[in-house]
Tab-separated table of C-alpha atoms in Angstrom:
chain	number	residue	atom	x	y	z
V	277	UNK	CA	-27.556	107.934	-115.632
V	278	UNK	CA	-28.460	109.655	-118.572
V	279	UNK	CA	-26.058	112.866	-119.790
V	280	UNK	CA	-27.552	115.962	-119.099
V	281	UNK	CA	-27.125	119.163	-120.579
V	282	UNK	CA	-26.015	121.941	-118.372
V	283	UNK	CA	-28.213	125.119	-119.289
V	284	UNK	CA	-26.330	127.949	-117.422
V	285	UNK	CA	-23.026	129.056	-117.523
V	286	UNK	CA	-22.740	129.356	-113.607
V	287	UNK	CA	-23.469	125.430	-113.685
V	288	UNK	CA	-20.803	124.785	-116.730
V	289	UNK	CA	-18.154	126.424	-114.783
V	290	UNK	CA	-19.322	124.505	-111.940
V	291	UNK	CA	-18.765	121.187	-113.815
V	292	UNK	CA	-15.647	122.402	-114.961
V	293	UNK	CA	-14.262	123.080	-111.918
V	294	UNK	CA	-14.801	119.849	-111.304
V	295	UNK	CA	-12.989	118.093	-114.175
V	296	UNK	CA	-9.885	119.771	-113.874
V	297	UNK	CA	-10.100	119.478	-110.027
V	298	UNK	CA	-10.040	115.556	-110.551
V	299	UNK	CA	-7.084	116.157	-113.109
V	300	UNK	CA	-4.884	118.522	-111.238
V	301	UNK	CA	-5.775	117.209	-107.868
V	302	UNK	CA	-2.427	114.994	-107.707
V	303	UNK	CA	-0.665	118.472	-107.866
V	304	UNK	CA	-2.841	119.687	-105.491
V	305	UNK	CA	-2.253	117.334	-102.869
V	306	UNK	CA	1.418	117.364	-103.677
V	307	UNK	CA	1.759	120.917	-103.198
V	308	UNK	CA	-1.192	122.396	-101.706
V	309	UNK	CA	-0.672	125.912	-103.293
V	310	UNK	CA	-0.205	124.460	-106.622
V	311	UNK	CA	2.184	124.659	-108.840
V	312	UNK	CA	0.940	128.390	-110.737
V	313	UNK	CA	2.411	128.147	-114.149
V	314	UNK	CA	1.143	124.265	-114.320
V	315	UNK	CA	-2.514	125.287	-113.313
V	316	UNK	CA	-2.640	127.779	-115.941
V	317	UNK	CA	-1.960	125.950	-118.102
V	318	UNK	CA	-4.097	122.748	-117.668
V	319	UNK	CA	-7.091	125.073	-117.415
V	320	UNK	CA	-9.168	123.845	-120.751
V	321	UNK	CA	-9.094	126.093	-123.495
V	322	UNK	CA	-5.640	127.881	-122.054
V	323	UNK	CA	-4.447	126.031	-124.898
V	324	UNK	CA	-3.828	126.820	-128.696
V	325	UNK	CA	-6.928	125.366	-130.576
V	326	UNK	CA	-6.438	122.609	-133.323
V	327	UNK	CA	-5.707	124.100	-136.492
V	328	UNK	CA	-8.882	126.487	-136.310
V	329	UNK	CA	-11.211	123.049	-137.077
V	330	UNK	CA	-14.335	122.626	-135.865
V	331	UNK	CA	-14.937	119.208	-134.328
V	332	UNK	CA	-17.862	117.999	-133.142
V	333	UNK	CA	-17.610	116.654	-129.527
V	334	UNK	CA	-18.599	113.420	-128.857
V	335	UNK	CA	-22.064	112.310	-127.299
V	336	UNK	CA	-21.568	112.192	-123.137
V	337	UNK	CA	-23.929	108.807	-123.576
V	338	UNK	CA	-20.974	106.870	-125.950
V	339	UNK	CA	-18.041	107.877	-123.992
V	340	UNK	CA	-20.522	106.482	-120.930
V	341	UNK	CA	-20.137	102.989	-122.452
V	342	UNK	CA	-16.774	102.935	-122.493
V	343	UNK	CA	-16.744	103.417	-118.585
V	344	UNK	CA	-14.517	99.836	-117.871
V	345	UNK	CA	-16.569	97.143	-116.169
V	346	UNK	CA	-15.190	96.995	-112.250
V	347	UNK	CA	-12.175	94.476	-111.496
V	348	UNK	CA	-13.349	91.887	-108.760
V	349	UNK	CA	-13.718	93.549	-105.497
V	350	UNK	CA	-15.206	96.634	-107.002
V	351	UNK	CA	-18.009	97.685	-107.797
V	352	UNK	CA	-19.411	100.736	-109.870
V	353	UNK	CA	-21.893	103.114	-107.501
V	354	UNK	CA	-22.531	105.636	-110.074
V	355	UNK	CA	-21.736	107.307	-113.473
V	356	UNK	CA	-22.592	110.262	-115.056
V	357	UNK	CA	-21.896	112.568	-118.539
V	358	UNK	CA	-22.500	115.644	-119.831
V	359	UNK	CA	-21.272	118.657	-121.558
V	360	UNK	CA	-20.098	121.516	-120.350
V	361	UNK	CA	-20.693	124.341	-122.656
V	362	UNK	CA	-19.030	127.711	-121.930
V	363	UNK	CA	-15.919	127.331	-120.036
V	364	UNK	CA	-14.491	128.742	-122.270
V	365	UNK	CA	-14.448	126.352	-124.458
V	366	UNK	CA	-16.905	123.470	-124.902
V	367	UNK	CA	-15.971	119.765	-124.073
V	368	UNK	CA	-17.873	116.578	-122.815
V	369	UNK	CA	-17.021	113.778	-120.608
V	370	UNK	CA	-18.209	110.730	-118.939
V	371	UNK	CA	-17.643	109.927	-115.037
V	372	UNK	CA	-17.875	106.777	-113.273
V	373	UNK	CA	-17.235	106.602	-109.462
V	374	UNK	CA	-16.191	102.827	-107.753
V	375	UNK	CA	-15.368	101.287	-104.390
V	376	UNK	CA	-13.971	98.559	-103.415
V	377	UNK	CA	-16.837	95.851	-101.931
V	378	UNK	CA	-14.430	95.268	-99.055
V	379	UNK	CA	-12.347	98.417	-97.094
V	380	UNK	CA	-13.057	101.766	-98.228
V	381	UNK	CA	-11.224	102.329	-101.389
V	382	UNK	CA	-12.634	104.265	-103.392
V	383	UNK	CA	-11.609	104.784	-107.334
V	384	UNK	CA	-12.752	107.999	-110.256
V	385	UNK	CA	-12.596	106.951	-113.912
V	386	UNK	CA	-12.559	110.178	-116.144
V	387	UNK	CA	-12.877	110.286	-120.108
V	388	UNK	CA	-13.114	113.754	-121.593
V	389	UNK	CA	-13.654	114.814	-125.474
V	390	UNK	CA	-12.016	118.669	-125.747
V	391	UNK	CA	-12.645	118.269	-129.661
V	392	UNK	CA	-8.879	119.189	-129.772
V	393	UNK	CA	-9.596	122.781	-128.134
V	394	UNK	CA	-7.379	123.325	-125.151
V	395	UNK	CA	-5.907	120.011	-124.486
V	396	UNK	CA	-5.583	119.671	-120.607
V	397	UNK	CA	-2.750	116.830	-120.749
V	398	UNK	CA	0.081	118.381	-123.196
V	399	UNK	CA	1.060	120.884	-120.092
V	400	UNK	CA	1.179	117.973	-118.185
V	401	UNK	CA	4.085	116.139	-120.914
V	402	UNK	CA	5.523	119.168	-121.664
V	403	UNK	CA	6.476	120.394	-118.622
V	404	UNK	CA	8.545	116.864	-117.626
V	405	UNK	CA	7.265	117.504	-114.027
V	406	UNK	CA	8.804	115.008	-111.858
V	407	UNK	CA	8.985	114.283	-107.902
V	408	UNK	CA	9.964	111.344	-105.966
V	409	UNK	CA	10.464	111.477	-101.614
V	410	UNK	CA	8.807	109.996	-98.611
V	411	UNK	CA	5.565	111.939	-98.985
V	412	UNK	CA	4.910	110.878	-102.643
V	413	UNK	CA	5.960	111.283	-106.585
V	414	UNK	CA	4.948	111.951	-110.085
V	415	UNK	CA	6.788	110.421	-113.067
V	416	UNK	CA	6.011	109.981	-116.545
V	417	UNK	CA	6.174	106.398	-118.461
V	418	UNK	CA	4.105	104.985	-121.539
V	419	UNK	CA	1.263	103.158	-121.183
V	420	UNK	CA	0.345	100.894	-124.127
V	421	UNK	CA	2.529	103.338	-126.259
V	422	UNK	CA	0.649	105.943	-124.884
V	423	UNK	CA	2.202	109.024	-122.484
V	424	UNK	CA	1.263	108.420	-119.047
V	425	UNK	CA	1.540	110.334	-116.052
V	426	UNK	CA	1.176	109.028	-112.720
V	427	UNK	CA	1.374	110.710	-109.001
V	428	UNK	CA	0.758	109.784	-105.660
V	429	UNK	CA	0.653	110.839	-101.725
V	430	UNK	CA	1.376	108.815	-98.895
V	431	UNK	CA	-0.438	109.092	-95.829
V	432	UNK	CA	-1.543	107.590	-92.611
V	433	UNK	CA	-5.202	107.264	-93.809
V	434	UNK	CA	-4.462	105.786	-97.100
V	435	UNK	CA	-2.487	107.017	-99.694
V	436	UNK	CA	-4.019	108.307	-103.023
V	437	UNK	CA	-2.669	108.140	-106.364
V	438	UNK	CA	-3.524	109.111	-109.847
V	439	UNK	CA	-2.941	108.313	-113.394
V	440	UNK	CA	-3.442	110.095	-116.629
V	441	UNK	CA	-3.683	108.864	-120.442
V	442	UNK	CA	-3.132	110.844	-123.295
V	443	UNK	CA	-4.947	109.552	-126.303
V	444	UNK	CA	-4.078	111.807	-128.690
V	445	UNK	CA	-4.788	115.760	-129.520
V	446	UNK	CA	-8.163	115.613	-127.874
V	447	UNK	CA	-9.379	112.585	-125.726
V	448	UNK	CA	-7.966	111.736	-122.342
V	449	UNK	CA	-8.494	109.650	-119.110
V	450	UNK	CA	-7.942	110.796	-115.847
V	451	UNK	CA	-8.090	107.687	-113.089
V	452	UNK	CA	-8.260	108.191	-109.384
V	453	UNK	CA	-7.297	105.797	-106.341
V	454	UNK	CA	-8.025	106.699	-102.840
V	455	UNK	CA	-7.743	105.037	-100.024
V	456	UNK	CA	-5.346	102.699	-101.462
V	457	UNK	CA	-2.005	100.696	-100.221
V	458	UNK	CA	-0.296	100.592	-103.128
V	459	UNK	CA	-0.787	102.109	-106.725
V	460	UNK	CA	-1.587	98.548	-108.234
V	461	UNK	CA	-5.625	99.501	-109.525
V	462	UNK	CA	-4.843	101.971	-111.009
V	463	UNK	CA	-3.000	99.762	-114.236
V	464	UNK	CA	-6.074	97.332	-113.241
V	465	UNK	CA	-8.421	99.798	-114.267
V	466	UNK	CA	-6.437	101.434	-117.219
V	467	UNK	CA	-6.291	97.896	-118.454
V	468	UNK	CA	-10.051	97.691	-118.374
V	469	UNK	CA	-10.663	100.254	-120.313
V	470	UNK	CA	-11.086	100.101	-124.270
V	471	UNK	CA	-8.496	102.786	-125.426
V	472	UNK	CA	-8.857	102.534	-128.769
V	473	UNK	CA	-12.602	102.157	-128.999
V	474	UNK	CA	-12.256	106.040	-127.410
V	475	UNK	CA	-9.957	107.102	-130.181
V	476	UNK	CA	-12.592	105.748	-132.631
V	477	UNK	CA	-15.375	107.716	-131.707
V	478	UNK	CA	-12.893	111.047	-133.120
V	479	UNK	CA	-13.171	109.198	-136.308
């Protein structure tokens, strides 16, 4: 699908909404009511801007290519980018949405470009949150060097888990496993997907 522009601000906040639904939702499901001084915040733009420099976000339609091709067993049903323009500040991102060919698994691959305005996942590192009992956990670790963040929730229907890359002061990936028994796709997916060819397109 191609990236669309979203023309009204009702819409952007819309898509917005969305985004930082699919990145806070571990927390979310965690602790319903949230956790207040976390959601603040990983709201984008809460954030102290990069040195006042102006960055030009990167085209929806390149970080779309860099969507990783599903493992076996998957397959992808849909993807989708665009930019999202006044809340409250501008960023762009590229979506793809899998399931698995057999059971209903079901995994959300998220890049975003904030251009270095309001980084989402430094709240995330900086806080240290932690959490580990029957119902779940969330715990930090490096990924190929990178910080990582993962969290899940364990439940009768399928438990759901999450994991989130920080690139560096402005790109990031959010991945999404529901449905699952075990946490294992979401490294299978994270290993699909070309890291530093994301990082390049800041260059």
């Amino acid at each position: 699908m191609s990236p669309q522009r979203i023309p009204s601000i009702a819409k952007a906040i819309i898509v917005a909404l969305m985004v930082t639904a699919a990145i806070l939702g571990a927390i979310w499901i965690l602790f319903p009511g949230g956790i207040p001084e976390v959601d603040l915040l990983l709201i984008p733009g809460s954030q102290d801007d990069m040195a006042g420099e102006n960055i030009s976000l990167t085209e929806p339609s390149s970080m779309l290519k860099l969507l990783p091709v599903p493992p076996n067993g998957w397959s992808l049903d849909n993807s989708t980018g665009s930019y999202a323009d006044n809340y409250p500040q501008p960023f762009t991102f590229a979506c793809g949405n899998y399931t698995k060919k057999s059971g209903n698994g079901t995994v959300n691959v998220l890049i975003y470009d904030s251009g270095g305005k309001g980084i989402i996942w430094n709240s995330i590192f900086n806080t240290g949150f932690i959490y580990d009992n029957a119902d779940g956990h969330a715990r930090t670790y490096f990924y190929k060097d990178l910080p990582a963040w993962e969290t899940a929730k364990y439940g009768p229907g399928g438990n759901v888990y999450s994991m989130h890359i920080k690139l560096d002061e402005r790109f990031g990936i959010a991945i999404t496993l529901k449905n699952a028994t075990d946490s294992s796709s979401l490294r299978e997916f994270a290993d699909r997907i070309n890291i530093y060819g994301i990082r390049a397109l800041g260059k």
